[in-house]
Coordinates of N, CA and C in Angstrom, one line a residue:
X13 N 54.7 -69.4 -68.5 CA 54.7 -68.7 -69.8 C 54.3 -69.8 -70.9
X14 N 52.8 -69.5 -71.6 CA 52.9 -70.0 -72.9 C 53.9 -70.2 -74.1
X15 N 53.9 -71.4 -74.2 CA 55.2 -71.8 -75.3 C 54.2 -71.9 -77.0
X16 N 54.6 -71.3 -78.0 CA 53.8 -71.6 -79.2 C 54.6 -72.4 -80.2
X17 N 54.6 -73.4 -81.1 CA 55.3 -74.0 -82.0 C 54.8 -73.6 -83.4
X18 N 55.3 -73.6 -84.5 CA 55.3 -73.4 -85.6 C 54.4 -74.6 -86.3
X19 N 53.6 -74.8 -87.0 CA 53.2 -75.9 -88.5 C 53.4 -75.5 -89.8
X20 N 53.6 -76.2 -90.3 CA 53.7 -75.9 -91.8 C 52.5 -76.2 -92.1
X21 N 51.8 -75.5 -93.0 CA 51.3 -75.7 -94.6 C 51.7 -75.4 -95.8
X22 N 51.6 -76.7 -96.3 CA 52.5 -76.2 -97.6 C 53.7 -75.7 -97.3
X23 N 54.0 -74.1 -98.0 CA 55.1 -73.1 -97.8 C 54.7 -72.3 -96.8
X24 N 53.4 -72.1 -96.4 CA 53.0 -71.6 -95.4 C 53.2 -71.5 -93.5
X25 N 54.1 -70.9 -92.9 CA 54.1 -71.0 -91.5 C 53.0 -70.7 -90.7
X26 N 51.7 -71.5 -90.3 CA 50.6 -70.9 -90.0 C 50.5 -72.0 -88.5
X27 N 50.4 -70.9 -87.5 CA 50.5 -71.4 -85.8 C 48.4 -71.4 -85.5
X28 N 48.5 -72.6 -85.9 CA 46.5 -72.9 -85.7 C 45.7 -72.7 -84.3
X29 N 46.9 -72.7 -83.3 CA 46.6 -72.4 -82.0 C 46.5 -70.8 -81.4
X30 N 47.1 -70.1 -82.3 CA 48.0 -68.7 -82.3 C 46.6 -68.3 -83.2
X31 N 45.7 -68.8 -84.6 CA 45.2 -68.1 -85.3 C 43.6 -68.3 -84.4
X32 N 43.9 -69.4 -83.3 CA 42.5 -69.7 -82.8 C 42.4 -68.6 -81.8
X33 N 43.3 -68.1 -80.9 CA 43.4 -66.9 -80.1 C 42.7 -65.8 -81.1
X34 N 43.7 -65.4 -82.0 CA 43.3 -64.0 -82.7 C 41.1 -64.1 -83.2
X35 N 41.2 -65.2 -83.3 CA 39.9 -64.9 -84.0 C 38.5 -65.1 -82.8
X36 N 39.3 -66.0 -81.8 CA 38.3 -66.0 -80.7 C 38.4 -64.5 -79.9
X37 N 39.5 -64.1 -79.7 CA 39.5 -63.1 -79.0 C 39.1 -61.8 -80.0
X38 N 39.7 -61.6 -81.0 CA 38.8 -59.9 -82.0 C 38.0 -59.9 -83.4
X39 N 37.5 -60.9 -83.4 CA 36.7 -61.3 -84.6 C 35.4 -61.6 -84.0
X40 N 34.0 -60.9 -85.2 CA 33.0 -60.9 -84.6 C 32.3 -62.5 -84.6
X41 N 31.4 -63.0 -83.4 CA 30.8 -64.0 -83.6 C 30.6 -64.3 -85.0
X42 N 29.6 -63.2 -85.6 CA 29.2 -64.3 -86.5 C 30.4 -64.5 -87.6
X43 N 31.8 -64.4 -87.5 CA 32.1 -64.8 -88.8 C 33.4 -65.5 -88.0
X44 N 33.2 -66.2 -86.6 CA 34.4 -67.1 -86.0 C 33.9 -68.5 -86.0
X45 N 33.1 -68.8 -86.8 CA 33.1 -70.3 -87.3 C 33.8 -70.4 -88.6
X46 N 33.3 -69.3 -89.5 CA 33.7 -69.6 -90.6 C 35.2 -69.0 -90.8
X47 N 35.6 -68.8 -90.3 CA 37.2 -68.0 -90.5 C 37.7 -69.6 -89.2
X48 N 37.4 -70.0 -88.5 CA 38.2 -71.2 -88.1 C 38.1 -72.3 -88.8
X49 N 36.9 -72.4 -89.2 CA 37.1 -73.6 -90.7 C 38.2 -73.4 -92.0
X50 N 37.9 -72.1 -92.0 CA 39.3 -71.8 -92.6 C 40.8 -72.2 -92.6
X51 N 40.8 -72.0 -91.3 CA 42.3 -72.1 -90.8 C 42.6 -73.2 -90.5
X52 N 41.4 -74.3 -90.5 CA 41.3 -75.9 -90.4 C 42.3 -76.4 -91.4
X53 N 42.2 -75.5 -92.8 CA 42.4 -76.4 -94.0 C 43.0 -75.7 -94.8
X54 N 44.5 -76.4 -95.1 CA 45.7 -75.5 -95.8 C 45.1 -75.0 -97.4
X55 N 43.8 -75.3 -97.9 CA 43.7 -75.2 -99.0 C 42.8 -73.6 -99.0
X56 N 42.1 -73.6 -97.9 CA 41.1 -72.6 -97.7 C 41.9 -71.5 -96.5
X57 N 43.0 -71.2 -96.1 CA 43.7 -70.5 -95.3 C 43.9 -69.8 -96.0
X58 N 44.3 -69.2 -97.4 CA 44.4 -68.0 -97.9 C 43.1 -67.3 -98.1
X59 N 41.6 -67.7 -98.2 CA 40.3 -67.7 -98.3 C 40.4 -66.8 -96.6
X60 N 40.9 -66.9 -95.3 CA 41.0 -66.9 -94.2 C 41.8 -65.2 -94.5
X61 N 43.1 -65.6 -94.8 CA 43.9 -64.3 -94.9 C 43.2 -63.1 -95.4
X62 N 42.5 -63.3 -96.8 CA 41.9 -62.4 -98.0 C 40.4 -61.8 -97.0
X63 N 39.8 -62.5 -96.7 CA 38.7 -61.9 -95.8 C 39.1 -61.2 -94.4
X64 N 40.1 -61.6 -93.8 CA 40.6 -61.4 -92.2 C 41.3 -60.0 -92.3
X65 N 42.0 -59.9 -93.9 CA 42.8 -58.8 -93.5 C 41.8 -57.4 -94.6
X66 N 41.6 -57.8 -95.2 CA 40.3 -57.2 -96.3 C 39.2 -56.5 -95.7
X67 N 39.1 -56.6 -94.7 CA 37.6 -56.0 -94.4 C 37.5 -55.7 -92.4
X68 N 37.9 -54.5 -92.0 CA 37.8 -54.3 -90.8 C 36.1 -54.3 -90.1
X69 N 35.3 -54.7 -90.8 CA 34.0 -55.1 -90.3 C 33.7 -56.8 -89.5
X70 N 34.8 -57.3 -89.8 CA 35.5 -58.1 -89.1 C 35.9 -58.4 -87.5
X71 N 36.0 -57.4 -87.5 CA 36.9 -57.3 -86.1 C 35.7 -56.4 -85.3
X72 N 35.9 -57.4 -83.6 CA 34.9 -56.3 -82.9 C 34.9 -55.1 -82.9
X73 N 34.0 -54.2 -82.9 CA 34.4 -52.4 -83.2 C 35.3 -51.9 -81.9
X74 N 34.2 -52.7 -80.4 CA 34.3 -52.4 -79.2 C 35.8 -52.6 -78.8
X75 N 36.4 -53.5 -79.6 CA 38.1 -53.2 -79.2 C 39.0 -52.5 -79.7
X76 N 38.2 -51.7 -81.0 CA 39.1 -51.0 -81.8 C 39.8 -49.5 -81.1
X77 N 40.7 -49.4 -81.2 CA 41.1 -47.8 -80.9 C 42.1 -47.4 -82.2
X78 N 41.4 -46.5 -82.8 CA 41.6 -46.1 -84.4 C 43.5 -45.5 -83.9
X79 N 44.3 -45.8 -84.6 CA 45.5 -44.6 -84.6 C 45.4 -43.4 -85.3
X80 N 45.3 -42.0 -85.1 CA 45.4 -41.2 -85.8 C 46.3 -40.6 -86.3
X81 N 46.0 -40.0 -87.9 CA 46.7 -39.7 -88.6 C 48.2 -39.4 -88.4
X82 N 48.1 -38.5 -87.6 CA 49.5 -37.6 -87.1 C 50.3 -38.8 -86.6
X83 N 49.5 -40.1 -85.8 CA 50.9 -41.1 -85.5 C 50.8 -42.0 -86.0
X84 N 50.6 -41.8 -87.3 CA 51.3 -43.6 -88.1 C 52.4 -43.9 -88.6
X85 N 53.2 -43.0 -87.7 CA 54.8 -43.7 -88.2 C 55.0 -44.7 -87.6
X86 N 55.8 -45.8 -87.9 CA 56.3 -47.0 -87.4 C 56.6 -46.7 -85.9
X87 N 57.8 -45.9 -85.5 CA 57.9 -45.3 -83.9 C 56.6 -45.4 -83.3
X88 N 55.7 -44.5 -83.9 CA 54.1 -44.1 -83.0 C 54.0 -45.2 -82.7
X89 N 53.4 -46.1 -83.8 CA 53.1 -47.4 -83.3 C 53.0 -48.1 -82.8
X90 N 54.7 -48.5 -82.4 CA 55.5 -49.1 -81.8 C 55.2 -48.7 -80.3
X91 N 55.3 -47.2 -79.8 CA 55.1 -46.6 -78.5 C 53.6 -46.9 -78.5
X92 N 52.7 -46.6 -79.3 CA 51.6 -46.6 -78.7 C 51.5 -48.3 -78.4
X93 N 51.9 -48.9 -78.8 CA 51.5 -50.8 -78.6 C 52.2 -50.8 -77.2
X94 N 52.9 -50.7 -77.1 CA 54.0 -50.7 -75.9 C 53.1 -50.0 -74.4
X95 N 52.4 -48.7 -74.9 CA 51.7 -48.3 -74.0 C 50.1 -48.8 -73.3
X96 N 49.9 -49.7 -74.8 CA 48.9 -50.3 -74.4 C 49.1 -51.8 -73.9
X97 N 50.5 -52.1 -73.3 CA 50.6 -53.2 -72.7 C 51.6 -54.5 -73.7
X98 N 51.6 -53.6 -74.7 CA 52.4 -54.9 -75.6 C 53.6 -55.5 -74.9
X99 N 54.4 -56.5 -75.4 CA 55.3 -57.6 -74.7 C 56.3 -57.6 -76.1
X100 N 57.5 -58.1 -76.0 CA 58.4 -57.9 -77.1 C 58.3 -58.9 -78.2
X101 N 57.4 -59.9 -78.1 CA 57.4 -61.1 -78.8 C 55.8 -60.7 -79.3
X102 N 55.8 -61.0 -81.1 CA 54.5 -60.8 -81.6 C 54.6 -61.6 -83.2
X103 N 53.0 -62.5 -83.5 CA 53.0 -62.9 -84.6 C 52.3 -62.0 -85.7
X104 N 52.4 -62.5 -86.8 CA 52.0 -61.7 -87.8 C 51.4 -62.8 -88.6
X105 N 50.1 -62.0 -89.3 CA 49.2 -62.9 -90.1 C 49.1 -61.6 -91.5
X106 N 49.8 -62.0 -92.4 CA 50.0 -61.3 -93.5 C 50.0 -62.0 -95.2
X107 N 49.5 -61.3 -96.0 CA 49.7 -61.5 -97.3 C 50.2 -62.0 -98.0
X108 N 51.8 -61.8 -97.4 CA 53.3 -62.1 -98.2 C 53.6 -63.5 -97.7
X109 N 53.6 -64.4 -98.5 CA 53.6 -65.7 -97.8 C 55.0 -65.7 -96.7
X110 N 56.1 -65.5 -97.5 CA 57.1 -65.2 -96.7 C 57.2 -65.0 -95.6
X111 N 56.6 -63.7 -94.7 CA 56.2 -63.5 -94.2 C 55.1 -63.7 -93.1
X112 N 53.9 -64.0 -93.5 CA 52.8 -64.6 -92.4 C 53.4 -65.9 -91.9
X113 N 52.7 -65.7 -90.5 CA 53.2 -66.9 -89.9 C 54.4 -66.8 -89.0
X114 N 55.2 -65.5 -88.9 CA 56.4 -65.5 -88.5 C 56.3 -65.0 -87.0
X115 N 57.2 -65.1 -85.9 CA 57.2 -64.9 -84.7 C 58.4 -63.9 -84.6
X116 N 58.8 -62.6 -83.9 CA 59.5 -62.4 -83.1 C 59.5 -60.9 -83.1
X117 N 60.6 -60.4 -82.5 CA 60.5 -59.1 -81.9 C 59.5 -58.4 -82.5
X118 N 58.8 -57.5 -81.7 CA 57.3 -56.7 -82.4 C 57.9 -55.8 -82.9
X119 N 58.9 -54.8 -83.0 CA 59.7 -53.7 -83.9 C 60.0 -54.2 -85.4
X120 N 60.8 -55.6 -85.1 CA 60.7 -56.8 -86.5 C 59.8 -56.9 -87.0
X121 N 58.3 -57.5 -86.8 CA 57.5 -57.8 -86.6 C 56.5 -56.7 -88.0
X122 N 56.5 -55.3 -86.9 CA 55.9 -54.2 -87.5 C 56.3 -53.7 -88.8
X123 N 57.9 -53.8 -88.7 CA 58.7 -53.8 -89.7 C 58.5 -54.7 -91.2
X124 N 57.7 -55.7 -91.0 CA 57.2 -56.4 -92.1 C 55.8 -56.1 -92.7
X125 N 55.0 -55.2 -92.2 CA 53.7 -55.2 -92.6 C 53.8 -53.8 -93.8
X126 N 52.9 -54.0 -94.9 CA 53.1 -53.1 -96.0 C 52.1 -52.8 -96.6
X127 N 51.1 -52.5 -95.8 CA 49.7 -51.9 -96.4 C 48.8 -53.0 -95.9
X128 N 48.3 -54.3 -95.2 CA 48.0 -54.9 -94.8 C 48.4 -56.2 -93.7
X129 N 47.8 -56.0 -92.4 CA 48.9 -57.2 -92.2 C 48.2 -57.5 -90.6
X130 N 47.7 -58.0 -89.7 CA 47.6 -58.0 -88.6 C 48.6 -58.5 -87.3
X131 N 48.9 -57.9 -86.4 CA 49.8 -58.2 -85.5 C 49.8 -58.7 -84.3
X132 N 49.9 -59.8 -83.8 CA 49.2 -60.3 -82.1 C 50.6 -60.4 -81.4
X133 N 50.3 -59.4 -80.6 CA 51.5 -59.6 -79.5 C 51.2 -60.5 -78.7
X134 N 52.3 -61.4 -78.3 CA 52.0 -62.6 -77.6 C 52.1 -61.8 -76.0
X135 N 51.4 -62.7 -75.6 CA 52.0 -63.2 -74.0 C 50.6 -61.9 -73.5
X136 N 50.2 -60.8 -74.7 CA 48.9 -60.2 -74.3 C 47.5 -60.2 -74.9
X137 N 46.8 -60.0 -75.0 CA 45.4 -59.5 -75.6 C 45.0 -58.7 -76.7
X138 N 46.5 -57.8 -77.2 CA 46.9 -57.1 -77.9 C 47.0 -57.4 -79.3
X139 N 46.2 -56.4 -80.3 CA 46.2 -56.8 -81.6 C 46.5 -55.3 -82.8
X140 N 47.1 -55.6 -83.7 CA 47.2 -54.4 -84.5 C 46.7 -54.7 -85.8
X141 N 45.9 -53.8 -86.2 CA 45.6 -54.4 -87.7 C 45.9 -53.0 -88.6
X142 N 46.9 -53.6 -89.4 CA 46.4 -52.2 -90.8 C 46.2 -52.8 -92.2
X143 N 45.0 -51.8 -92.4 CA 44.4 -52.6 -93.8 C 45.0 -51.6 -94.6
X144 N 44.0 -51.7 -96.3 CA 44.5 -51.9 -97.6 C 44.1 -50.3 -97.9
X145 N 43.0 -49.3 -97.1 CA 42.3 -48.6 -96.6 C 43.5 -47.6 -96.0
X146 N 44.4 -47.9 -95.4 CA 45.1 -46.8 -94.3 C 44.3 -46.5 -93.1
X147 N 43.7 -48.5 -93.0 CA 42.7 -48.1 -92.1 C 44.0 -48.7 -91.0
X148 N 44.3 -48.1 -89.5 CA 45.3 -48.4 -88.5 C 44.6 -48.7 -87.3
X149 N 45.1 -49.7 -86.5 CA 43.7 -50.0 -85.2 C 44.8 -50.8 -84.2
X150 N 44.2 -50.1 -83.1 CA 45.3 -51.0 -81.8 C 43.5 -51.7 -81.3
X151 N 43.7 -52.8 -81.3 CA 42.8 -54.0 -80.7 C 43.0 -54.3 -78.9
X152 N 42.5 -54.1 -78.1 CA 42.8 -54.9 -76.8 C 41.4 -55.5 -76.4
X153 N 41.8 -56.8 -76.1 CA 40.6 -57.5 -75.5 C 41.0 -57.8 -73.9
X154 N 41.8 -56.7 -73.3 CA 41.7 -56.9 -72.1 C 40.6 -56.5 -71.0

């Protein structure tokens, strides 16, 4: 089992090994150079956040599976992640400095996101993103 450690930036808790997964695995070629330069440099990581969670053109389409309307309650979610293989341990790359950067239970986890926020469950392939849009998306790059 992969073990992941925490860095600081700044105030910021940002895992550079954890943000290199998410962007290699569901972010399109052409914009995974420039969103890893990003995340190179505590000054340009919020430049990283504002684009990454801003714009689902972003993200490969081919892994998207849209959640529909009827199940965007927190529960759906939760079951539908679970069904697609999730693991109880997940990071969050979010807005609220507080927040981004944080590791643990994916119920916790989901529990923090508020109109934008992406969610990588560890230990899978598994990705959640909800944008600013009410746009809701389970990611799998398995």
């Amino acid at each position: 089992m992969k073990k992941y450690t925490l860095e600081l930036y700044d105030r910021i808790r940002v895992n550079k090994e954890l943000l290199t997964e998410v962007i290699k695995l569901f972010v399109i070629k052409e914009k995974q150079s420039r969103f890893l330069e990003f995340i190179d440099s505590p000054k340009r990581y919020h430049n990283f956040v504002d684009e990454f969670l801003n714009d689902p053109r972003n993200l490969k389409s081919d892994l998207i599976t849209e959640i529909p309307n009827n199940q965007q309650e927190f529960k759906d979610i939760a079951a539908k992640l679970k069904e697609f293989g999730a693991k109880d341990k997940a990071y969050l790359i979010s807005r609220n400095d507080e927040d981004d950067g944080k590791i643990g239970r994916l119920e916790d986890i989901l529990g923090l996101v508020y109109t934008e926020g992406f969610i990588y469950c560890l230990e899978t392939k598994l990705g959640y993103y909800e944008g600013h849009e009410n746009w809701r998306y389970i990611l799998s790059a398995k």
